[in-house]
Amino acid sequence: MDKQELGAFLRSRRERLHPLDVGLPAGPRRRTPGLRREEVAVLAHISTEYYLRLEQGRAPRPSAQVLAAVAGALRLTDAESGHLHVLAGTAPARSGLHRREVRPSILALLDRLPQTAAFVTSAMFEVLAWNDLAAALMEDFGTLSVRDRNLARRAFLESPHDGMPLYGISDATEFRHHVVQKLRATAARYPHDPLVIELVDDLRQGSREFARLWDRYDVQAAPILTKTFHHPVVGEITVNCDALTLDDSDQHLVLYSAPPGSRDAQALALLNVIGADYAAARDPR
């Protein structure tokens, strides 16, 4: 149970709610943002003293029933409710370290997707494996150090190249929000993983934007359904973006594809011919 993170998360969710959101009168004199602690306690059918101790990180581990009641009172989403259980230590436990080994069947699958740019990321956004089309569309990750293959570091700590964001993506702001929200959940699942701790510390110290977003305690990332790349050779490419969760390893298989016969599909086909040789030769920065 991470008492301090649990308390901070509860406080952040309480402060974002307005009394009218939960059917309570707003009242003329409110000095604090969001709901009052006693209002949350009433809605959750627990004592105000106990809820206060939860937010202050002084309460013992709450039961699953209490967590469900608090989640309902705070109108948490499924993702936020799951995060609450992770912080409280009532979710199924994971090992202390996130996994970075990609199973052989997934590696073989990458090579069987010639018309799809595909790659695998870890729970902390490190690119672990990729196919040739992903290398041609983005960059040859094999030429980078392990540290530089981390998309979170690249998105927040790397200066734009020629005024363009990483890989020329059009949704750079949305992607950074997505990264922060996913990393917040990862940090809760692996609170003692030194690589996760180091990454979050580096990002908080090196990026004001990351630090600001991190302090919002958001954990539900909006799905990214399409993405547009501005590629230096084939121009603008808009692709469908599908991210499949590999539950056994807490990794994601990311697939970029385009409708058959579309201009975007033709651009991907051209990149498939160009291959990784072009990706290795170009300077992505």
Short mmCIF file of C-alpha atoms in Angstrom, two decimals:
data_model
loop_
_atom_site.label_atom_id
_atom_site.label_comp_id
_atom_site.label_asym_id
_atom_site.label_seq_id
_atom_site.Cartn_x
_atom_site.Cartn_y
_atom_site.Cartn_z
CA MET A 1 0.00 0.00 0.00
CA ASP A 2 1.42 3.39 -1.03
CA LYS A 3 -0.29 5.59 1.55
CA GLN A 4 1.11 8.90 0.35
CA GLU A 5 0.29 8.32 -3.32
CA LEU A 6 -3.14 7.00 -2.36
CA GLY A 7 -3.89 10.13 -0.36
CA ALA A 8 -2.64 12.44 -3.09
CA PHE A 9 -4.68 10.62 -5.74
CA LEU A 10 -7.87 10.80 -3.65
CA ARG A 11 -7.31 14.49 -3.03
CA SER A 12 -6.78 15.21 -6.72
CA ARG A 13 -9.99 13.37 -7.68
CA ARG A 14 -11.99 15.10 -4.93
CA GLU A 15 -10.81 18.57 -5.93
CA ARG A 16 -11.85 18.11 -9.57
CA LEU A 17 -15.50 17.41 -8.67
CA HIS A 18 -18.17 20.08 -8.27
CA PRO A 19 -21.02 19.50 -5.81
CA LEU A 20 -23.52 19.62 -8.65
CA ASP A 21 -21.67 16.68 -10.25
CA VAL A 22 -22.82 14.44 -7.40
CA GLY A 23 -26.24 15.99 -6.77
CA LEU A 24 -25.27 18.27 -3.88
CA PRO A 25 -26.05 22.00 -3.61
CA ALA A 26 -23.06 24.21 -4.31
CA GLY A 27 -23.71 26.65 -1.46
CA PRO A 28 -22.60 30.29 -1.38
CA ARG A 29 -19.37 29.92 0.62
CA ARG A 30 -16.82 27.43 -0.66
CA ARG A 31 -13.20 28.23 0.01
CA THR A 32 -11.71 25.01 -1.34
CA PRO A 33 -11.94 23.54 -4.85
CA GLY A 34 -14.15 20.55 -5.44
CA LEU A 35 -16.00 18.56 -2.82
CA ARG A 36 -15.38 18.77 0.90
CA ARG A 37 -13.96 15.69 2.62
CA GLU A 38 -17.10 15.30 4.72
CA GLU A 39 -19.20 15.26 1.55
CA VAL A 40 -17.14 12.44 0.09
CA ALA A 41 -17.45 10.54 3.36
CA VAL A 42 -21.24 10.91 3.35
CA LEU A 43 -21.48 9.76 -0.25
CA ALA A 44 -19.23 6.75 0.49
CA HIS A 45 -21.04 5.92 3.77
CA ILE A 46 -17.84 6.07 5.82
CA SER A 47 -16.80 8.36 8.65
CA THR A 48 -15.29 11.75 7.88
CA GLU A 49 -12.39 10.97 10.22
CA TYR A 50 -11.53 7.79 8.35
CA TYR A 51 -11.66 9.49 4.95
CA LEU A 52 -9.49 12.33 6.29
CA ARG A 53 -6.92 9.78 7.45
CA LEU A 54 -6.97 8.16 3.99
CA GLU A 55 -6.11 11.46 2.32
CA GLN A 56 -3.45 12.20 4.91
CA GLY A 57 -1.80 8.79 4.45
CA ARG A 58 -2.49 7.72 8.04
CA ALA A 59 -5.18 5.07 7.60
CA PRO A 60 -4.63 1.31 7.51
CA ARG A 61 -5.29 -0.55 4.27
CA PRO A 62 -8.98 -0.05 3.31
CA SER A 63 -11.09 -3.00 2.34
CA ALA A 64 -12.21 -3.63 -1.23
CA GLN A 65 -15.73 -2.61 -0.19
CA VAL A 66 -14.55 0.74 1.17
CA LEU A 67 -12.49 1.38 -1.97
CA ALA A 68 -15.51 0.62 -4.14
CA ALA A 69 -17.62 3.02 -2.09
CA VAL A 70 -15.01 5.79 -2.32
CA ALA A 71 -14.60 5.19 -6.05
CA GLY A 72 -18.34 5.57 -6.50
CA ALA A 73 -18.45 8.72 -4.38
CA LEU A 74 -15.66 10.30 -6.42
CA ARG A 75 -17.18 9.15 -9.73
CA LEU A 76 -13.97 7.36 -10.72
CA THR A 77 -13.71 5.76 -14.13
CA ASP A 78 -12.83 2.07 -14.44
CA ALA A 79 -9.18 2.98 -15.06
CA GLU A 80 -9.09 5.33 -12.07
CA SER A 81 -10.80 2.76 -9.86
CA GLY A 82 -8.23 0.14 -10.90
CA HIS A 83 -5.44 2.60 -10.12
CA LEU A 84 -6.97 3.21 -6.69
CA HIS A 85 -6.85 -0.52 -5.94
CA VAL A 86 -3.22 -0.69 -7.09
CA LEU A 87 -2.24 2.14 -4.74
CA ALA A 88 -4.16 0.54 -1.88
CA GLY A 89 -2.46 -2.80 -2.43
CA THR A 90 -5.67 -4.70 -3.11
CA ALA A 91 -5.02 -5.32 -6.83
CA PRO A 92 -3.28 -8.53 -7.98
CA ALA A 93 0.41 -8.12 -7.26
CA ARG A 94 3.03 -7.91 -10.02
CA SER A 95 6.70 -8.67 -9.71
CA GLY A 96 8.93 -5.84 -8.59
CA LEU A 97 10.35 -5.13 -12.07
CA HIS A 98 8.60 -4.51 -15.37
CA ARG A 99 9.39 -6.98 -18.16
CA ARG A 100 11.58 -6.04 -21.12
CA GLU A 101 11.88 -9.42 -22.86
CA VAL A 102 9.55 -9.85 -25.84
CA ARG A 103 8.30 -13.38 -26.31
CA PRO A 104 9.44 -15.14 -29.53
CA SER A 105 5.94 -15.48 -31.00
CA ILE A 106 5.51 -11.69 -30.94
CA LEU A 107 8.93 -11.17 -32.53
CA ALA A 108 7.94 -13.57 -35.31
CA LEU A 109 4.63 -11.76 -35.76
CA LEU A 110 6.38 -8.44 -36.39
CA ASP A 111 8.10 -9.88 -39.45
CA ARG A 112 4.82 -11.25 -40.82
CA LEU A 113 3.24 -7.79 -41.09
CA PRO A 114 4.88 -6.34 -44.24
CA GLN A 115 2.19 -3.67 -44.82
CA THR A 116 2.01 -2.60 -41.17
CA ALA A 117 4.54 -0.65 -39.14
CA ALA A 118 4.68 -2.61 -35.90
CA PHE A 119 6.68 -2.33 -32.71
CA VAL A 120 6.51 -3.39 -29.07
CA THR A 121 6.86 -1.03 -26.13
CA SER A 122 7.46 -1.79 -22.47
CA ALA A 123 5.37 -0.44 -19.60
CA MET A 124 7.73 2.57 -19.49
CA PHE A 125 7.62 3.34 -23.26
CA GLU A 126 10.91 1.74 -24.24
CA VAL A 127 10.78 0.38 -27.79
CA LEU A 128 11.77 -3.27 -27.36
CA ALA A 129 11.23 -4.70 -30.87
CA TRP A 130 10.18 -3.41 -34.29
CA ASN A 131 9.88 -4.39 -37.93
CA ASP A 132 11.51 -2.81 -40.98
CA LEU A 133 8.51 -0.68 -41.86
CA ALA A 134 8.43 0.85 -38.36
CA ALA A 135 12.13 1.66 -38.78
CA ALA A 136 11.47 3.34 -42.15
CA LEU A 137 8.47 5.29 -40.86
CA MET A 138 10.02 6.40 -37.56
CA GLU A 139 13.72 5.54 -37.26
CA ASP A 140 16.04 2.53 -36.98
CA PHE A 141 15.87 1.94 -33.26
CA GLY A 142 18.75 -0.51 -33.57
CA THR A 143 21.15 2.41 -34.00
CA LEU A 144 20.08 3.97 -30.71
CA SER A 145 21.14 3.27 -27.16
CA VAL A 146 18.62 1.66 -24.85
CA ARG A 147 18.14 5.03 -23.14
CA ASP A 148 17.37 6.77 -26.45
CA ARG A 149 14.83 4.12 -27.44
CA ASN A 150 12.51 5.41 -24.72
CA LEU A 151 9.68 7.38 -26.35
CA ALA A 152 8.85 9.21 -23.12
CA ARG A 153 12.37 10.62 -22.90
CA ARG A 154 12.31 11.54 -26.56
CA ALA A 155 8.92 13.26 -26.33
CA PHE A 156 9.73 15.43 -23.31
CA LEU A 157 13.50 15.86 -23.14
CA GLU A 158 14.48 16.18 -26.79
CA SER A 159 14.36 19.52 -28.57
CA PRO A 160 12.27 19.57 -31.78
CA HIS A 161 14.32 19.00 -34.94
CA ASP A 162 13.84 21.82 -37.49
CA GLY A 163 10.78 22.90 -35.52
CA MET A 164 9.12 19.51 -35.95
CA PRO A 165 8.08 17.23 -33.08
CA LEU A 166 9.35 13.68 -32.72
CA TYR A 167 8.85 11.82 -36.04
CA GLY A 168 6.86 14.82 -37.31
CA ILE A 169 3.69 13.57 -35.60
CA SER A 170 0.73 15.92 -35.65
CA ASP A 171 -0.57 14.94 -32.21
CA ALA A 172 2.59 15.60 -30.21
CA THR A 173 0.70 17.32 -27.37
CA GLU A 174 -1.87 14.55 -27.10
CA PHE A 175 0.90 11.93 -27.17
CA ARG A 176 2.73 13.61 -24.28
CA HIS A 177 -0.50 13.63 -22.25
CA HIS A 178 -0.93 9.95 -23.09
CA VAL A 179 2.60 9.19 -21.93
CA VAL A 180 2.16 10.90 -18.57
CA GLN A 181 -1.12 9.17 -17.82
CA LYS A 182 0.25 5.75 -18.71
CA LEU A 183 3.46 6.32 -16.74
CA ARG A 184 1.45 7.36 -13.69
CA ALA A 185 -0.23 3.93 -13.75
CA THR A 186 3.09 2.17 -14.43
CA ALA A 187 4.73 3.87 -11.45
CA ALA A 188 1.92 2.61 -9.22
CA ARG A 189 2.30 -0.97 -10.49
CA TYR A 190 6.10 -0.98 -10.14
CA PRO A 191 6.84 1.40 -7.25
CA HIS A 192 10.23 -0.19 -6.52
CA ASP A 193 11.51 -0.66 -10.09
CA PRO A 194 14.69 1.45 -10.30
CA LEU A 195 14.31 2.01 -14.06
CA VAL A 196 10.78 3.36 -13.64
CA ILE A 197 11.82 5.54 -10.71
CA GLU A 198 14.80 6.92 -12.65
CA LEU A 199 12.69 7.69 -15.71
CA VAL A 200 10.01 9.57 -13.77
CA ASP A 201 12.64 11.52 -11.80
CA ASP A 202 14.50 12.49 -15.00
CA LEU A 203 11.29 13.62 -16.68
CA ARG A 204 10.09 15.61 -13.68
CA GLN A 205 13.43 17.37 -13.35
CA GLY A 206 14.02 17.88 -17.07
CA SER A 207 10.57 18.95 -18.28
CA ARG A 208 8.27 21.53 -16.71
CA GLU A 209 5.45 20.27 -18.89
CA PHE A 210 5.88 16.72 -17.63
CA ALA A 211 6.02 17.90 -14.00
CA ARG A 212 2.83 19.92 -14.47
CA LEU A 213 0.96 17.02 -16.06
CA TRP A 214 2.33 14.54 -13.52
CA ASP A 215 0.93 16.58 -10.64
CA ARG A 216 -2.58 16.26 -12.09
CA TYR A 217 -2.65 12.55 -11.12
CA ASP A 218 -4.56 11.57 -14.28
CA VAL A 219 -4.38 7.87 -15.15
CA GLN A 220 -6.94 7.33 -17.91
CA ALA A 221 -5.31 7.95 -21.28
CA ALA A 222 -7.59 8.61 -24.22
CA PRO A 223 -7.11 6.04 -26.99
CA ILE A 224 -5.12 7.24 -30.00
CA LEU A 225 -7.06 5.99 -33.04
CA THR A 226 -5.17 7.71 -35.86
CA LYS A 227 -1.80 9.39 -36.18
CA THR A 228 -0.31 11.60 -38.88
CA PHE A 229 3.41 11.55 -39.64
CA HIS A 230 5.21 14.20 -41.69
CA HIS A 231 7.83 12.03 -43.33
CA PRO A 232 10.82 13.67 -45.10
CA VAL A 233 10.57 11.36 -48.14
CA VAL A 234 6.93 10.36 -48.70
CA GLY A 235 5.30 13.37 -47.08
CA GLU A 236 2.25 13.26 -44.88
CA ILE A 237 0.96 9.82 -43.89
CA THR A 238 -2.15 9.27 -41.77
CA VAL A 239 -2.34 5.80 -40.28
CA ASN A 240 -4.74 3.86 -38.11
CA CYS A 241 -3.22 3.30 -34.68
CA ASP A 242 -4.00 0.11 -32.79
CA ALA A 243 -2.29 -0.71 -29.49
CA LEU A 244 -2.79 -4.26 -28.24
CA THR A 245 -1.98 -5.04 -24.62
CA LEU A 246 0.19 -8.10 -23.96
CA ASP A 247 -1.15 -8.88 -20.51
CA ASP A 248 1.43 -11.49 -19.57
CA SER A 249 4.29 -8.99 -19.90
CA ASP A 250 2.55 -5.61 -19.42
CA GLN A 251 3.76 -4.58 -22.88
CA HIS A 252 1.99 -3.11 -25.91
CA LEU A 253 2.06 -4.17 -29.54
CA VAL A 254 1.54 -0.99 -31.57
CA LEU A 255 0.31 -1.30 -35.17
CA TYR A 256 0.24 1.49 -37.76
CA SER A 257 -1.70 0.62 -40.92
CA ALA A 258 -3.68 2.31 -43.69
CA PRO A 259 -6.81 1.36 -45.67
CA PRO A 260 -5.93 -0.72 -48.78
CA GLY A 261 -5.70 1.37 -51.93
CA SER A 262 -5.45 4.68 -50.10
CA ARG A 263 -2.69 7.21 -50.71
CA ASP A 264 -1.46 6.49 -47.20
CA ALA A 265 -1.24 2.76 -47.98
CA GLN A 266 0.77 3.58 -51.11
CA ALA A 267 3.13 5.72 -49.02
CA LEU A 268 3.62 2.86 -46.57
CA ALA A 269 4.30 0.51 -49.48
CA LEU A 270 6.98 2.88 -50.75
CA LEU A 271 8.56 3.01 -47.32
CA ASN A 272 8.47 -0.77 -47.23
CA VAL A 273 10.59 -0.79 -50.40
CA ILE A 274 12.95 1.85 -49.03
CA GLY A 275 13.31 -0.25 -45.90
CA ALA A 276 15.49 0.11 -42.86
CA ASP A 277 18.56 1.09 -44.92
CA TYR A 278 17.06 4.54 -45.40
CA ALA A 279 16.11 4.74 -41.72
CA ALA A 280 19.67 3.94 -40.66
CA ALA A 281 21.13 6.52 -43.04
CA ARG A 282 18.97 9.47 -42.01
CA ASP A 283 19.48 11.64 -38.93
CA PRO A 284 16.14 11.60 -37.07
CA ARG A 285 17.11 14.58 -34.95
#
